[in-house]
Short mmCIF file of C-alpha atoms and ligand atoms in Angstrom, two decimals:
data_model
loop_
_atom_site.label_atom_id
_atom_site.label_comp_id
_atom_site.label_asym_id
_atom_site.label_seq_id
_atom_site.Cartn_x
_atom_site.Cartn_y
_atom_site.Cartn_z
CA UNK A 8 0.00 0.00 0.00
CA UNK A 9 1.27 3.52 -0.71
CA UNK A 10 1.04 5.61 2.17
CA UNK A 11 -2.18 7.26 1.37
CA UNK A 12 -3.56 3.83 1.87
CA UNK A 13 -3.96 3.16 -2.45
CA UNK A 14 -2.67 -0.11 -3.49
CA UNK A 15 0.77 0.08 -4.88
CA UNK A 16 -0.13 -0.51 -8.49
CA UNK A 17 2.60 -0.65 -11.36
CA UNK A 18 1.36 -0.22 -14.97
CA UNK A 19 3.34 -1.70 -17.68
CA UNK A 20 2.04 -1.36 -21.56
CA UNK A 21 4.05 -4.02 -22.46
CA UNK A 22 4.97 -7.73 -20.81
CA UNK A 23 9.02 -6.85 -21.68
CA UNK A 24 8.89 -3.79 -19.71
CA UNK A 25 6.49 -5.08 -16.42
CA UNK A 26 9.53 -8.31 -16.27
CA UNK A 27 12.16 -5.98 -16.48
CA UNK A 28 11.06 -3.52 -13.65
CA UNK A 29 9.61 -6.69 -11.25
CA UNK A 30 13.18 -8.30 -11.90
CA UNK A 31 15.04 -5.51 -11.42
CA UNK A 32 13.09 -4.22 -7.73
CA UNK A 33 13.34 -8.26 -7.00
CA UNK A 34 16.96 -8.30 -7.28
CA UNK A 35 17.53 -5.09 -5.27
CA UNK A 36 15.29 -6.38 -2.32
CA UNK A 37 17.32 -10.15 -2.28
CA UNK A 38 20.77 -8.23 -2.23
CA UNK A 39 19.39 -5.66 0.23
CA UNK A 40 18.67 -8.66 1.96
CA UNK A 41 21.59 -10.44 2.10
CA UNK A 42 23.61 -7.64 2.96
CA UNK A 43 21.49 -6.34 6.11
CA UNK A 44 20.71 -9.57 7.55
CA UNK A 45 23.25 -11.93 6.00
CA UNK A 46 20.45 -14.19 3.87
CA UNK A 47 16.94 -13.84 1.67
CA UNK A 48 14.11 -16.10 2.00
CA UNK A 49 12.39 -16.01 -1.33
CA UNK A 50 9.20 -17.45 -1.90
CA UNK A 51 8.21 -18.89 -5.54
CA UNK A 52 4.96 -18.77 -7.08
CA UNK A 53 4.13 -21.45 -9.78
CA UNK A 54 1.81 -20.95 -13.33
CA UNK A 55 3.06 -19.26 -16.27
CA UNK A 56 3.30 -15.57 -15.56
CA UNK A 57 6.25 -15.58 -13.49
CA UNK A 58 8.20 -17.49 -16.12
CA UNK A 59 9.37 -14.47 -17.79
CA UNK A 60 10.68 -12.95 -14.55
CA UNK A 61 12.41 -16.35 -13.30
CA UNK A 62 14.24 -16.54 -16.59
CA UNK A 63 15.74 -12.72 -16.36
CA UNK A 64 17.03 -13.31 -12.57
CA UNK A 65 18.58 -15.98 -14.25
CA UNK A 66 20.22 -14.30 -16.90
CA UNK A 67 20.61 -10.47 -17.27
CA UNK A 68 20.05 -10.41 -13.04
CA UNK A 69 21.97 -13.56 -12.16
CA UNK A 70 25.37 -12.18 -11.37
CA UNK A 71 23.70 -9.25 -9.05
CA UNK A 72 21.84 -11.47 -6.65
CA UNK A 73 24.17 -13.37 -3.92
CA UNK A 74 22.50 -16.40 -4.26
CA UNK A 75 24.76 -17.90 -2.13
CA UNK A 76 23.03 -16.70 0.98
CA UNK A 77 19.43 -17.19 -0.71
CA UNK A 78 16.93 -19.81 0.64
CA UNK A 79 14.28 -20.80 -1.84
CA UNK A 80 10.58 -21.54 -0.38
CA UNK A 81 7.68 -21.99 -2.53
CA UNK A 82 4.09 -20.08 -1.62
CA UNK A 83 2.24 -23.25 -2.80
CA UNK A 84 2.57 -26.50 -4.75
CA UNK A 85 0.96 -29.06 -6.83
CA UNK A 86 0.89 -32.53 -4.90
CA UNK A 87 2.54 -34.13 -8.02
CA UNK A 88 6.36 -35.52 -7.94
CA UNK A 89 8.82 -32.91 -8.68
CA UNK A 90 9.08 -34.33 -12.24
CA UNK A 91 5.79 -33.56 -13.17
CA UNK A 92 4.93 -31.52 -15.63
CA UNK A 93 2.49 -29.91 -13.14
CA UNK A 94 4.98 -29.38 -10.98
CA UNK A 95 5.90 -25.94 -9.46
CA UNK A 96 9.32 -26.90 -8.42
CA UNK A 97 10.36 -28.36 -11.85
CA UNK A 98 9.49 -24.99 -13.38
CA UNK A 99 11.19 -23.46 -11.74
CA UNK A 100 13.89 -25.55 -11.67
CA UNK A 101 14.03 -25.44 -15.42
CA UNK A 102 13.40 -21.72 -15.98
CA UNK A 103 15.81 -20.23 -12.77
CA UNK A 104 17.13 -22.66 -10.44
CA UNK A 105 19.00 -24.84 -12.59
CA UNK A 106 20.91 -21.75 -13.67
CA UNK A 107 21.74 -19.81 -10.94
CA UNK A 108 24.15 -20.80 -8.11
CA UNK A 109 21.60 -21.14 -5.69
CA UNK A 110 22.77 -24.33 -3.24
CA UNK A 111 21.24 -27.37 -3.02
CA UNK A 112 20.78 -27.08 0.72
CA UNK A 113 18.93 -23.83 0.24
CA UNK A 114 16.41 -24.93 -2.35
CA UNK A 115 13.37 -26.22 0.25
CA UNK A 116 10.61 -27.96 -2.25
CA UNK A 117 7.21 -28.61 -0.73
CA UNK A 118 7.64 -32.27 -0.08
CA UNK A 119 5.36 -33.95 -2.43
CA UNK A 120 6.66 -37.45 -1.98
CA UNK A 121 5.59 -37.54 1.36
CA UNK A 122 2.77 -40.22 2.19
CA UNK A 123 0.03 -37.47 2.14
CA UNK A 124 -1.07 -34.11 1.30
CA UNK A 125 -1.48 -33.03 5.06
CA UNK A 126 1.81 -35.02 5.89
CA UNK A 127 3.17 -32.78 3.52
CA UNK A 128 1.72 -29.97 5.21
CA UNK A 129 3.08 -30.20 8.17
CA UNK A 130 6.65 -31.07 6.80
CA UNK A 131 7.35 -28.06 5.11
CA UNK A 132 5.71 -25.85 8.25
CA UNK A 133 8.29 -27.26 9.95
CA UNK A 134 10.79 -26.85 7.30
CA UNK A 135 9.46 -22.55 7.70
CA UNK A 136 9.81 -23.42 11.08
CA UNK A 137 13.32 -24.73 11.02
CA UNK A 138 14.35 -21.71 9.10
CA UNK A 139 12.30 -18.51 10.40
CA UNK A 140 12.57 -19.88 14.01
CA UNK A 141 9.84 -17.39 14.86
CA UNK A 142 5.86 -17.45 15.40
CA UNK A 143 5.17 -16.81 11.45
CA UNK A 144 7.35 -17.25 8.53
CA UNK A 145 10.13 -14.73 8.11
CA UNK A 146 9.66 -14.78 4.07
CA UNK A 147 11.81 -11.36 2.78
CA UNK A 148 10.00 -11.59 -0.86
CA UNK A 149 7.27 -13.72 -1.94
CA UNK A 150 6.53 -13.71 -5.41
CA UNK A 151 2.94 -14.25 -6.30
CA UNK A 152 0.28 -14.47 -9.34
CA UNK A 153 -3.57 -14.07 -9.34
CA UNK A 154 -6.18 -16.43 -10.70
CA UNK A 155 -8.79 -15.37 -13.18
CA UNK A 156 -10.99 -16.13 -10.09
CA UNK A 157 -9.20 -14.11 -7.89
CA UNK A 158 -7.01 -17.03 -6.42
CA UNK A 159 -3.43 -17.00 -5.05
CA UNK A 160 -1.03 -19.71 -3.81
CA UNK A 161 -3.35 -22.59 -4.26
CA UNK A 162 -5.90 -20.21 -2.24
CA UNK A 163 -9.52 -20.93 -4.21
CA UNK A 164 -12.48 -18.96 -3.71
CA UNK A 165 -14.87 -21.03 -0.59
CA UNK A 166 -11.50 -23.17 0.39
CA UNK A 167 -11.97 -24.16 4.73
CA UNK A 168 -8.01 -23.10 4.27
CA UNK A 169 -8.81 -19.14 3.92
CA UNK A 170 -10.26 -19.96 7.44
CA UNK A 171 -7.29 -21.35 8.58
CA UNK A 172 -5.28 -18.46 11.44
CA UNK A 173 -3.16 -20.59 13.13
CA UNK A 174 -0.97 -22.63 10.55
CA UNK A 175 1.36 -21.79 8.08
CA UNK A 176 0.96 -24.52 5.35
CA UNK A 177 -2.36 -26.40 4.40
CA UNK A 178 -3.14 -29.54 2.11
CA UNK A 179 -6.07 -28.16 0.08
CA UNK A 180 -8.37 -29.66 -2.90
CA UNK A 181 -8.31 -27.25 -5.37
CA UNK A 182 -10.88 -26.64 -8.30
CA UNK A 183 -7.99 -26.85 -10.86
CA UNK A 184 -5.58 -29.67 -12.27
CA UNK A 185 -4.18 -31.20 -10.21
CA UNK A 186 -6.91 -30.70 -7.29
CA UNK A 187 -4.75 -31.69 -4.55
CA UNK A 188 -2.19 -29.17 -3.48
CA UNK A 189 0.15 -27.33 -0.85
CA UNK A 190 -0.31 -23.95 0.21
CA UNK A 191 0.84 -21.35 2.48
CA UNK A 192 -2.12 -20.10 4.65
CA UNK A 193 -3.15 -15.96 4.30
CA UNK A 194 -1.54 -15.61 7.80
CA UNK A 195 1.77 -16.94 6.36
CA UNK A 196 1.70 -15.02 3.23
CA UNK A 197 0.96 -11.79 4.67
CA UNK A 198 4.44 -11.62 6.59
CA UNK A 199 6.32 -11.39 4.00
CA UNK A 200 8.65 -8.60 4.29
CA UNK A 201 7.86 -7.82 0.46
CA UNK A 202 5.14 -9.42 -1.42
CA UNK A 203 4.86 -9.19 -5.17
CA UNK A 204 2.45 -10.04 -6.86
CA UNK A 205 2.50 -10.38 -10.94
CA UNK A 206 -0.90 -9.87 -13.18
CA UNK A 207 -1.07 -9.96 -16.97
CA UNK A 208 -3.68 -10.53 -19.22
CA UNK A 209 -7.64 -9.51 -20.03
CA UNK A 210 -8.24 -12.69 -18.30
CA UNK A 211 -7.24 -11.32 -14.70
CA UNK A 212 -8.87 -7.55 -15.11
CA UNK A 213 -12.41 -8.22 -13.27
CA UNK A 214 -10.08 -10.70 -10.58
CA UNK A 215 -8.15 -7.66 -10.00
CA UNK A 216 -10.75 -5.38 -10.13
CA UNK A 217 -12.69 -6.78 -7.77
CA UNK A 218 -9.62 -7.90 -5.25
CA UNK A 219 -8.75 -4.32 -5.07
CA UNK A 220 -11.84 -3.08 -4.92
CA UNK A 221 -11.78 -2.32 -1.08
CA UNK A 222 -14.34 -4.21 -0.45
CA UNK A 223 -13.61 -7.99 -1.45
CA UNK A 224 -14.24 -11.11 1.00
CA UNK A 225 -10.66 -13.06 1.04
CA UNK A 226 -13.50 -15.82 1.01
CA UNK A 227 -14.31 -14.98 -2.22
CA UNK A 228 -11.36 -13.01 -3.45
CA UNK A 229 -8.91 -15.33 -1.65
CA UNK A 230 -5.93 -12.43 -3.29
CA UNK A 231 -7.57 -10.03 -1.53
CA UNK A 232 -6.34 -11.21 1.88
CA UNK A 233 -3.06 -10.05 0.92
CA UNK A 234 -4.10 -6.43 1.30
CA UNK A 235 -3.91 -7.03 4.75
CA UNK A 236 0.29 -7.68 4.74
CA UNK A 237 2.42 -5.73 7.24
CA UNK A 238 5.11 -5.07 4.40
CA UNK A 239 5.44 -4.19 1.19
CA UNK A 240 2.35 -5.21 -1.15
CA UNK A 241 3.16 -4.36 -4.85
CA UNK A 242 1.21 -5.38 -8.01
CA UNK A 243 3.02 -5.90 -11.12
CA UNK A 244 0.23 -5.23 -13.63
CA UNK A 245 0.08 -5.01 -17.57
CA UNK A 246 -2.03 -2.77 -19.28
CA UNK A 247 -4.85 -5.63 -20.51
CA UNK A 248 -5.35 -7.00 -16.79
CA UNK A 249 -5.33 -3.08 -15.55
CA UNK A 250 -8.13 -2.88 -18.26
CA UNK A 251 -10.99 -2.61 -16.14
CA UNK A 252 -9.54 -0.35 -13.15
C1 6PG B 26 -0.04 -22.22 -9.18
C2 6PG B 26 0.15 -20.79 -8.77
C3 6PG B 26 -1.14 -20.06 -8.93
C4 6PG B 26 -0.92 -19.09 -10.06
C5 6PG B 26 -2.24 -18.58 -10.60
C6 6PG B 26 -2.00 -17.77 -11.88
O1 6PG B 26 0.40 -23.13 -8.49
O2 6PG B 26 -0.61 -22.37 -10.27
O3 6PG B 26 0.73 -20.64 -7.58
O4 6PG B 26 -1.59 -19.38 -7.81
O5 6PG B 26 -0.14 -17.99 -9.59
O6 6PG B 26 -3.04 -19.70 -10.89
O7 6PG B 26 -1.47 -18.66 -12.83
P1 6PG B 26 -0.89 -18.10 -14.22
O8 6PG B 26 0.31 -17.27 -13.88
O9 6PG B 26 -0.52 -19.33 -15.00
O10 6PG B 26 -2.00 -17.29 -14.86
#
């Protein structure tokens, strides 16, 4: 939010431009990061729009980020193996981490092989656990998108999850392919230090309208419970899915 309470809203006419700027204030936050507190937890949303941004921290931002010192969470994932085509952590595997010299021991999947969803669940809160040693998660940037139905994570419109105040990762059946899924909770996502979230396309404009509307129910506009984050909130918007704002 800007300080006059107005979502912090960035414009792009074209895709090039909105990738460039979301890498570029991305990069600066991860080395700001590292260099005040010695490390960056960064959060990884999955579907197709981040693609673009993954593959220029790989390339024209990979030798400014420290990765060294970077630990790699992911807001949500598809309870598939991690060679699935479905699979959040593959893509992003393929389109950043395979290129960038992020350690192995710093790369922290959602655990998908374990013997269920809500097994899962309560692995990887303790992997957030493990790490932020604190009541919440201590995630420095998440990186988000928004579904056409005003979704986030794997955060659906009616889920019991949106309920959920208390943990930090729940096994959810989504109304998508694959249904079952991992997702951080709203409580969890709204720590963030920074949360970005990235929006292209005609097919997002009434989402986004009506999560920033002021008035949405995160019950109905699940993205709209990230208005309530105690950091940064920005949304990395092209002109089609600004269409109707
Ligand atoms: C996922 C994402 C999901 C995504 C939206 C938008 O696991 O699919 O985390 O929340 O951000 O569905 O997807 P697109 O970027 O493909 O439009």
């Amino acid at each position: 939010m800007n300080r006059n309470g107005a979502p912090d809203l960035r414009v792009f006419d074209e895709l090039d431009a909105l990738t460039l700027h979301a890498a570029e204030a991305a990069a600066a936050i991860i080395d700001e990061c590292v260099q005040r507190q010695g490390g960056c937890a960064l959060a990884l949303s999955g579907g197709n729009t981040p693609r673009p941004l993954y593959a220029l921290l790989a390339s024209r931002f990979r030798d400014r980020i420290p990765w060294a010192q970077v630990h790699v969470f992911w807001g949500d994932e598809r309870f598939v193996p991690a060679t699935d085509a479905n699979s959040n952590y593959r893509m992003a595997t393929a389109t950043l981490l395979d290129h960038v010299p992020c350690p192995t021991q710093n790369i922290h999947p959602m655990p998908t092989h374990a013997k269920s969803p809500e097994a899962a669940a309560r692995d990887y809160e303790q992997t957030l656990r493990d790490y932020s040693g604190g009541d919440w998660p201590s995630l420095d940037l998440n990186i988000l998108g928004l579904g056409a139905d005003g979704h986030t994570a794997s955060l659906f419109p009616g889920s019991p999850a949106l309920d959920e105040q208390v943990g930090w990762v729940a096994a959810v059946q989504a109304p998508a392919d694959p249904p079952s899924r991992l997702t951080l909770t709203l409580p969890a996502l709204v720590r963030a230090s920074h949360i970005h979230v990235l929006v292209t396309g005609t097919a997002k404009a009434q989402a986004l309208r009506d999560v920033l509307s002021g008035t949405a129910d995160p019950r109905i506009h699940p993205a709209a419970g990230l208005l309530a984050a105690s950091g940064e909130l920005i949304w990395w918007v092209d002109r089609d899915a600004a269409g109707l704002l």
